Tab-separated table of C-alpha atoms in Angstrom:
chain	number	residue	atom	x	y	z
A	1	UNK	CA	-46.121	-8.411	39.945
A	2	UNK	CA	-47.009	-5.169	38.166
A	3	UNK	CA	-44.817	-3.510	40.011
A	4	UNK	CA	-41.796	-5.571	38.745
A	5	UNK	CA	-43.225	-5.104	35.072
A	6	UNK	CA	-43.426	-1.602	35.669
A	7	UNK	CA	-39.922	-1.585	37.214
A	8	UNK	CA	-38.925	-3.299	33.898
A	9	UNK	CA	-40.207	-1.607	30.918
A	10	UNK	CA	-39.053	1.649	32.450
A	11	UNK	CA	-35.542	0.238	32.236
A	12	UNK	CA	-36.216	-0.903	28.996
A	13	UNK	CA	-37.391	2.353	28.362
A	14	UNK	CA	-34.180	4.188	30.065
A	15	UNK	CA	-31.916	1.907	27.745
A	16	UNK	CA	-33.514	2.903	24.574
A	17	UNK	CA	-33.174	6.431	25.515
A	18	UNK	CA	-29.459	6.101	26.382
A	19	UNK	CA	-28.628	4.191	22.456
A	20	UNK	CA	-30.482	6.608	20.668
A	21	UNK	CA	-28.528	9.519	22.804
A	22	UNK	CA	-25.033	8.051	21.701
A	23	UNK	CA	-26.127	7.361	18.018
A	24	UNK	CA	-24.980	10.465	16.011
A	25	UNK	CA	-27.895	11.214	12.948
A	26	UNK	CA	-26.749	12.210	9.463
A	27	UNK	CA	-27.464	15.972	10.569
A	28	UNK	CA	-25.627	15.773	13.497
A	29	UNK	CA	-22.597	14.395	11.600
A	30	UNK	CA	-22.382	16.938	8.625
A	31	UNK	CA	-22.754	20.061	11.552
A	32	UNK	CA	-19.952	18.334	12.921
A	33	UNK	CA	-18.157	18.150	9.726
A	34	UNK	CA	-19.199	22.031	9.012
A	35	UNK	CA	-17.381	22.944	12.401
A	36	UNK	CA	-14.342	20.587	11.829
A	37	UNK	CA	-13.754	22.659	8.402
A	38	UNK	CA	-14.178	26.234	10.253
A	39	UNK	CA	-12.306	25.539	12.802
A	40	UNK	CA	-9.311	23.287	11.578
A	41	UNK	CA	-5.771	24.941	10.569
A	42	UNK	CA	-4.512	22.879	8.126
A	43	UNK	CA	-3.560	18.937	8.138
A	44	UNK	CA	-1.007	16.290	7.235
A	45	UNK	CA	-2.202	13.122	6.094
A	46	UNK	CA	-0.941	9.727	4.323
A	47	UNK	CA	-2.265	7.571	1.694
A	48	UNK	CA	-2.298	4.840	-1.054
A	49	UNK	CA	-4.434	5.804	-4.061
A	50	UNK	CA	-5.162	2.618	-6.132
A	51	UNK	CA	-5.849	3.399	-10.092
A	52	UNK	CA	-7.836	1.306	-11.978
A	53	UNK	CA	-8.432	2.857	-15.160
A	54	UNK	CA	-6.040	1.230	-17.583
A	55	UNK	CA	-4.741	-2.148	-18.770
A	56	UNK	CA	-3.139	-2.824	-14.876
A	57	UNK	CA	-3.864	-1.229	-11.851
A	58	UNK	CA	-1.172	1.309	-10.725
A	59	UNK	CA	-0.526	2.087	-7.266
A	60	UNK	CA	0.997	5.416	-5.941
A	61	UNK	CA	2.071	6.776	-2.010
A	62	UNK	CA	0.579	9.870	-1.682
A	63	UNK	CA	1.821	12.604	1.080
A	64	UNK	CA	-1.372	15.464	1.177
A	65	UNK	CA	-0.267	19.171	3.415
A	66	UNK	CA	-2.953	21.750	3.842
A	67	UNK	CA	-2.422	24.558	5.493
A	68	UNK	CA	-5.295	27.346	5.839
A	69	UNK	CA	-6.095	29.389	3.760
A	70	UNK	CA	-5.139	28.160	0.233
A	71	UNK	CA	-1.358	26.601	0.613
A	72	UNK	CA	-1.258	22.923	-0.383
A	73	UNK	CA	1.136	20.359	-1.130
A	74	UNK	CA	0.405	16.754	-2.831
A	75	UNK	CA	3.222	14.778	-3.469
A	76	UNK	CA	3.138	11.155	-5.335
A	77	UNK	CA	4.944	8.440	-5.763
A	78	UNK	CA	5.205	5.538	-7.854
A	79	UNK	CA	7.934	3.176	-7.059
A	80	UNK	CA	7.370	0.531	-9.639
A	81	UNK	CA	7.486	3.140	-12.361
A	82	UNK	CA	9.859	4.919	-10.816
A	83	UNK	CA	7.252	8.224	-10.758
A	84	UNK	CA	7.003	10.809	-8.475
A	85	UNK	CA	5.657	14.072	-8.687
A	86	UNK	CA	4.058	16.829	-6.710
A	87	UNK	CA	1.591	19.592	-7.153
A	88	UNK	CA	1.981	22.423	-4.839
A	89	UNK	CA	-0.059	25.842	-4.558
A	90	UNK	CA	2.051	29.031	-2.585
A	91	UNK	CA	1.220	32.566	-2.855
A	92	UNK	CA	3.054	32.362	-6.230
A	93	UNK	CA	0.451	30.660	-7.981
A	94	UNK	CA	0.054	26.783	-8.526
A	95	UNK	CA	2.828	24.726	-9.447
A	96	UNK	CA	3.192	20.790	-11.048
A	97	UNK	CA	7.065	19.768	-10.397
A	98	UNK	CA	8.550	16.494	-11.641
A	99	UNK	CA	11.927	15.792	-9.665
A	100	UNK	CA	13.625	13.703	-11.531
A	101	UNK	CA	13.698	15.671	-14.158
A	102	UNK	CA	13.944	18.799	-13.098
A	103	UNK	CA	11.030	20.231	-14.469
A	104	UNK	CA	8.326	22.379	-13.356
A	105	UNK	CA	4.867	24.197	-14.621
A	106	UNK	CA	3.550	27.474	-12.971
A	107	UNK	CA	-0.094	28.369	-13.478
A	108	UNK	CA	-2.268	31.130	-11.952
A	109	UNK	CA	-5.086	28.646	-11.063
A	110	UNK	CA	-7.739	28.256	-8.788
A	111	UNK	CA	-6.835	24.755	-8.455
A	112	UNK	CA	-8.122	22.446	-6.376
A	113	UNK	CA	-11.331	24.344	-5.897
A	114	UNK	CA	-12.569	24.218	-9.656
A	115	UNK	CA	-13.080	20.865	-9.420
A	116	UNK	CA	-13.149	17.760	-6.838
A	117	UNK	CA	-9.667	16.155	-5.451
A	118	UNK	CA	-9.819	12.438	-4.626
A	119	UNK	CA	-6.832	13.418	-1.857
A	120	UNK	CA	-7.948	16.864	-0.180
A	121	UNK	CA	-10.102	16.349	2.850
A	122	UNK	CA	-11.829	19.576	2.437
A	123	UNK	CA	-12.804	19.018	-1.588
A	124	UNK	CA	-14.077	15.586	0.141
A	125	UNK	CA	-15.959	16.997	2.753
A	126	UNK	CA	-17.737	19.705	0.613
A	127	UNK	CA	-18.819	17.075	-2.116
A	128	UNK	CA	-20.643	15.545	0.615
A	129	UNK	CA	-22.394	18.969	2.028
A	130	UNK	CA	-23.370	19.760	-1.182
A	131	UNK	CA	-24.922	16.686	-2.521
A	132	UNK	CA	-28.402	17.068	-1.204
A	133	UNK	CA	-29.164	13.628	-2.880
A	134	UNK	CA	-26.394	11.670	-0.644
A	135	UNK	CA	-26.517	8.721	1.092
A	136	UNK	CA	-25.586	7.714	4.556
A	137	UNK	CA	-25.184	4.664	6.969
A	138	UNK	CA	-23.729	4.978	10.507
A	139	UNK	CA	-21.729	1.620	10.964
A	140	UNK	CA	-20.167	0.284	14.233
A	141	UNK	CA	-17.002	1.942	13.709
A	142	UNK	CA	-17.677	4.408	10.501
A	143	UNK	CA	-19.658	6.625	8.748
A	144	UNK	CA	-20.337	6.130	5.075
A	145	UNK	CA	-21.725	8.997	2.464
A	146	UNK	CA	-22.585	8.173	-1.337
A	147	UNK	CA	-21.960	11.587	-3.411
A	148	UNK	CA	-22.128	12.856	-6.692
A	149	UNK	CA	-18.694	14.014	-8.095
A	150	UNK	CA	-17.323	16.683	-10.314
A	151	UNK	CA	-14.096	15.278	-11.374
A	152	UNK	CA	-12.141	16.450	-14.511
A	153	UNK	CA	-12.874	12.607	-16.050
A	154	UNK	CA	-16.391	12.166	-15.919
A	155	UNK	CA	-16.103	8.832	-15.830
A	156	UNK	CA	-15.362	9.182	-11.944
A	157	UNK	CA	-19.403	9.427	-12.081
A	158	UNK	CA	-19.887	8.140	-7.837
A	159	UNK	CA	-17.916	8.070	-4.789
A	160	UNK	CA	-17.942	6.223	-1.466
A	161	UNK	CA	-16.311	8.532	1.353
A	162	UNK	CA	-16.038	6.580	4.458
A	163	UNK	CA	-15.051	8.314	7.798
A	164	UNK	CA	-14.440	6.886	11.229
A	165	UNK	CA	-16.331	8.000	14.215
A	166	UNK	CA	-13.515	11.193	15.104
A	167	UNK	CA	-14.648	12.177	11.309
A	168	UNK	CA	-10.884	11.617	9.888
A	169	UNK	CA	-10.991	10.295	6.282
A	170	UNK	CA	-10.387	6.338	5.999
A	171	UNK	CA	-11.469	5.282	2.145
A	172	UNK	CA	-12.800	6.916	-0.669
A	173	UNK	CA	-14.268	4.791	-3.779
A	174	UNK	CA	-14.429	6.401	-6.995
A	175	UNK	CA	-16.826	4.229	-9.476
A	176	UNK	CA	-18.239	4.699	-12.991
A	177	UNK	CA	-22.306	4.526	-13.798
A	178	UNK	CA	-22.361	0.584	-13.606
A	179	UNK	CA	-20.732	0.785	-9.885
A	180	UNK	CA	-17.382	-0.254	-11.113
A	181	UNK	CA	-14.396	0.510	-8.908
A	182	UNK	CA	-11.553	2.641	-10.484
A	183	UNK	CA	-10.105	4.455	-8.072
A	184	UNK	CA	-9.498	3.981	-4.588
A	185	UNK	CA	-7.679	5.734	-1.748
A	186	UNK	CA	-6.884	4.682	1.510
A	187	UNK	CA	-5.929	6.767	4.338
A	188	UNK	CA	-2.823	5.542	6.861
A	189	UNK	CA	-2.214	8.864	8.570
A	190	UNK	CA	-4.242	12.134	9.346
A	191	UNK	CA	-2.684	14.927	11.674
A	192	UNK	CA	-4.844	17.609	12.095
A	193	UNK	CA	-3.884	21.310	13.190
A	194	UNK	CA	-0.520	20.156	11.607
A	195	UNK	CA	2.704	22.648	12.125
A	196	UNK	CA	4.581	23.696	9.298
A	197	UNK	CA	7.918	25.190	8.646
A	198	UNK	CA	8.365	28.628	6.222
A	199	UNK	CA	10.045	26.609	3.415
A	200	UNK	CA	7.287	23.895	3.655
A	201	UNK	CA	5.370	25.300	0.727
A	202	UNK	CA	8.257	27.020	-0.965
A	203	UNK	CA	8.595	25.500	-4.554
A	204	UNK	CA	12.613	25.613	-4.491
A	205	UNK	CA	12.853	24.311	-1.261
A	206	UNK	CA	10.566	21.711	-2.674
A	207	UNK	CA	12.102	20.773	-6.019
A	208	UNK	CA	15.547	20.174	-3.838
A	209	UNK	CA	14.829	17.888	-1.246
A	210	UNK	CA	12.105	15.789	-3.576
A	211	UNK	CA	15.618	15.263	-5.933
A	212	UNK	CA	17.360	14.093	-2.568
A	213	UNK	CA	15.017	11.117	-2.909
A	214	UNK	CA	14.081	10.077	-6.412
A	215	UNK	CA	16.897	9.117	-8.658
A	216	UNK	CA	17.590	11.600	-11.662
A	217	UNK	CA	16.518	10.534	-15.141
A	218	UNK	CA	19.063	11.002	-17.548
A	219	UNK	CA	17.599	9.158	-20.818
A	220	UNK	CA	21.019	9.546	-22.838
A	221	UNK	CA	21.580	6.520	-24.761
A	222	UNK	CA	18.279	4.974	-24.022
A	223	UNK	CA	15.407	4.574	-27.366
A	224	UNK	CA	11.611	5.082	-25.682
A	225	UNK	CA	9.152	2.953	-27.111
A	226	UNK	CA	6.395	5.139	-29.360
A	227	UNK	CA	2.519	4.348	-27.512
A	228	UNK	CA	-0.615	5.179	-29.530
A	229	UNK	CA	-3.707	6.484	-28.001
A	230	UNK	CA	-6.291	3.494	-27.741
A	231	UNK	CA	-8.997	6.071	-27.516
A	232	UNK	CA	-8.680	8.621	-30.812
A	233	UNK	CA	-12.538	10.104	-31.097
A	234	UNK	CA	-12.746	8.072	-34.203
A	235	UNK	CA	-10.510	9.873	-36.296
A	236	UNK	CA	-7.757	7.308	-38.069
A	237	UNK	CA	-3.938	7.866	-38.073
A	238	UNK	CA	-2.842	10.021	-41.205
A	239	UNK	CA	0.615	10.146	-40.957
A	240	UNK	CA	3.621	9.226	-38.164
A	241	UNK	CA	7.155	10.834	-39.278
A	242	UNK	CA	10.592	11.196	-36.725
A	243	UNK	CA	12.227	14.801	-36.342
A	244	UNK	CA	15.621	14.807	-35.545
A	245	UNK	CA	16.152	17.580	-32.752
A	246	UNK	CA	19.743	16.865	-32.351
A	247	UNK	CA	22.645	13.331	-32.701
A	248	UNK	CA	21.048	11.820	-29.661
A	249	UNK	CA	17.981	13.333	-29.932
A	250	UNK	CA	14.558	12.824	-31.997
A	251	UNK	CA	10.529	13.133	-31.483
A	252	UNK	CA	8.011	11.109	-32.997
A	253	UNK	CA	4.836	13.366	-34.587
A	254	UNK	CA	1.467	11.520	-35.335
A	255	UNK	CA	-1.351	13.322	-36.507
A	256	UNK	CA	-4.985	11.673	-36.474
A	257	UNK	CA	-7.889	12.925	-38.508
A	258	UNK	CA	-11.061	12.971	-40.473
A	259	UNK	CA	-12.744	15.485	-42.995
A	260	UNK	CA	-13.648	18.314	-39.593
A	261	UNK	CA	-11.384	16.561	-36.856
A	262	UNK	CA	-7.377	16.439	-36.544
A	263	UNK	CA	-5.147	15.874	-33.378
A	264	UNK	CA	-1.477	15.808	-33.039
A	265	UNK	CA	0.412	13.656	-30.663
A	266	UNK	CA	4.154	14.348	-29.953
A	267	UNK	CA	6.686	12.330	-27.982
A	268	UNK	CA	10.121	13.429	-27.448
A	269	UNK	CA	12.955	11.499	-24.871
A	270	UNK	CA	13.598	13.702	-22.230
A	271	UNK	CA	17.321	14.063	-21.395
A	272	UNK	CA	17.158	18.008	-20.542
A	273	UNK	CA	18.361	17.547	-16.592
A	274	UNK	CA	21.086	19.521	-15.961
A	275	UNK	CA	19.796	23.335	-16.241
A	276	UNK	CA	16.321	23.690	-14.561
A	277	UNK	CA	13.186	24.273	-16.583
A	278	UNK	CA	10.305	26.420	-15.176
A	279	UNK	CA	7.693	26.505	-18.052
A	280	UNK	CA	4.982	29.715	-16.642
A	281	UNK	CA	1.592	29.039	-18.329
A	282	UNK	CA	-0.358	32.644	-18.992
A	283	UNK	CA	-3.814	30.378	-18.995
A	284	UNK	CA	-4.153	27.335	-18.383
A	285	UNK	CA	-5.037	24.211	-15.281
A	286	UNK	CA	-3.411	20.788	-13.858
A	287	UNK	CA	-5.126	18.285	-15.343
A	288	UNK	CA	-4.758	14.725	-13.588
A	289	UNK	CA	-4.524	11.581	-15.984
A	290	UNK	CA	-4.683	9.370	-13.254
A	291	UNK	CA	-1.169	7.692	-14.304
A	292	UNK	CA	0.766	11.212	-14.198
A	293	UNK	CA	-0.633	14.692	-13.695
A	294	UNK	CA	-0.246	17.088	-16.739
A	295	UNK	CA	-0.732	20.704	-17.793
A	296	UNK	CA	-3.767	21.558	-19.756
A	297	UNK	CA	-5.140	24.453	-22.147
A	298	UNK	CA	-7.591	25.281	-23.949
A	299	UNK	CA	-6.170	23.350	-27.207
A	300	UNK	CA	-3.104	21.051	-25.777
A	301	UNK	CA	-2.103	19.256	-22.803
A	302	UNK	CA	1.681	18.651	-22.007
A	303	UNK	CA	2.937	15.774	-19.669
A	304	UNK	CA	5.490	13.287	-18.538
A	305	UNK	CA	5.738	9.833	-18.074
A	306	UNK	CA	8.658	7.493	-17.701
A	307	UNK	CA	11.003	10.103	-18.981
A	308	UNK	CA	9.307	10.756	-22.074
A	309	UNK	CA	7.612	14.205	-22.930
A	310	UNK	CA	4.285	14.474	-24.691
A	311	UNK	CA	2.533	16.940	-26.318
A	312	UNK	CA	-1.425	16.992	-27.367
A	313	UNK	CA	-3.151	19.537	-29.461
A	314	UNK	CA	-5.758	20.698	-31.545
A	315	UNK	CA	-7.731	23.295	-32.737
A	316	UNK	CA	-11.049	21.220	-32.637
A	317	UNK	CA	-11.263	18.770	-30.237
A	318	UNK	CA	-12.650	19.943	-26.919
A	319	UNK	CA	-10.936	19.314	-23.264
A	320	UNK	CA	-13.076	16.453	-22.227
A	321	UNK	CA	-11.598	14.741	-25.514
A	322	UNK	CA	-8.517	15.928	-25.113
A	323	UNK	CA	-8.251	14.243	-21.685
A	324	UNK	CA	-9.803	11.057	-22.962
A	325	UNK	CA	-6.731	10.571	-25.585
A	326	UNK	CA	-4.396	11.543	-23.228
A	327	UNK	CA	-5.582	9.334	-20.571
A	328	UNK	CA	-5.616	6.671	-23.118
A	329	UNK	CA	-1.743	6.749	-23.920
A	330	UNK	CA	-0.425	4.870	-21.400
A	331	UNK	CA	-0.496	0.907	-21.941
A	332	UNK	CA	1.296	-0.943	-25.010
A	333	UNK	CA	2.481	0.822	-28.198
A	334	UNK	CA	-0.310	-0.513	-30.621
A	335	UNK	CA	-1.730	1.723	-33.802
């Protein structure tokens, strides 16, 4: 008899050891993640990023390149609104092109490593090796981490970043302070130690074959509808006045202010399609909106959105309000 109870708890013993060999702890998953970064060439990966941060959730296809050191391309797509855009970073410097309309902005940037990116694996992977405070649960078929952020809207306070058991990127959840949800990305496809061709980062090479699939925006004929900021840092409209830039062409100038505050919002129809426009920016980053990614100064930020051009500035507003407004003129046109 105590030889059969010996018998068993030393293969109750044996089985213990054996699940808590094959369970990975939070250590041994970030060294792996550590070595996956040093050692990886690049990737190719898929994805649906969700947005929930205005009147109705907008969804866009995302198509993320890496290849090592510092080449990336990130192109998006937003069928209902007929969107689609791409941010790409060569030896030239880092570019924002928008297809349809021919259009592109060069900056000498250190994007994406200034701040984190929702969609780059790496930015992903270091937010979670340098949170100290993060949190961690090993699932069945995933690992989870809970990180601080540093996002260019601070209200993307806390992510979610889950990764399956190869340590390929399947979700991230982007909330606010109160745990609300407002963005969220979901991998489909991750290739690592991707090949590329030597046009695959080239921005001409680029600009052509996006316009082979996204219809060009002509805007000739058509009236845009004039949207007001619902976020204006308290200061009150002052005036709203139409410049005529040509017969079939106008902008509409508002300015918003108080006794030390001003801002000036400008929206112009965009019908220039034929000859190409390459704006170079002597200072100056991509700043993403969440429904369209813009270009950003110190004092303005310029962007596009459903084939209307806009134009922010001021001399005394900082960036983080400047982004606020901007990110608030996107639903109905209401003063």
């Amino acid at each position: 008899m105590k030889k059969t109870l010996s018998m068993m708890l030393t293969a109750f013993m044996f089985v213990l050891l054996l699940s808590a060999c094959g369970a990975q702890s939070q250590n041994d998953v970030l060294d792996s993640l550590e070595e996956r970064m040093e050692s990886m060439t690049g990737y190719k990966a898929e994805a649906k990023m969700t947005l929930s941060t205005g009147e109705k959730p907008l969804t866009y296809d995302l198509e993320i390149w890496h290849k090592k050191p510092d080449f990336y391309r990130v192109s998006l797509k937003n069928a209902e609104k007929d969107q689609s855009q791409m941010i790409l970073r060569n030896k030239d410097g880092v570019f924002v092109l928008t297809p349809a309309l021919n259009k592109s902005f060069r900056f000498q940037s250190d994007w994406p490593e200034n701040n984190s990116q929702v969609y780059l694996f790496q930015s992903l992977i270091s937010d979670i090796l340098n949170d100290t405070d993060r949190g961690f649960k090993s699932k069945e078929k995933s690992y989870v981490f809970h990180t601080k952020t540093n996002y260019q809207n601070k209200n993307l306070y806390q992510q979610e970043i889950t990764l399956n058991k190869d340590l390929d990127p399947q979700q991230v959840r982007i909330m606010d302070q109160d745990q609300k949800e407002l963005v969220r990305l979901d991998f489909s496809k991750v290739k690592f130690n991707a090949k590329f061709d030597k046009n695959s980062f080239d921005m001409e090479s680029n600009m052509s074959s996006a316009q082979f699939e996204v219809p060009t925006f002509s805007g000739a004929g058509e009236e845009f509808e004039v949207l007001y900021p619902t976020y204006t840092a308290n200061l009150n409209i002052v005036n709203e006045r139409e410049v005529a830039q040509g017969e079939d062409d106008s902008k509409v100038v508002l300015n918003y202010a108080d006794e030390d505050k001003s801002f000036t919002l400008m929206q112009q129809k965009n019908t220039a399609v034929e000859t190409a426009s390459r704006l170079t920016m002597s200072s100056g980053e991509p700043v993403d909106l969440g429904f369209t990614v813009g270009a950003m100064t110190d004092q303005s930020i310029t962007w596009n959105f459903n084939g209307v051009d806009y134009l922010l500035v001021s001399n005394n507003l900082g960036q983080e309000e400047l982004m606020a407004i901007a990110r608030s003129v996107n639903g109905k046109a209401i003063k």
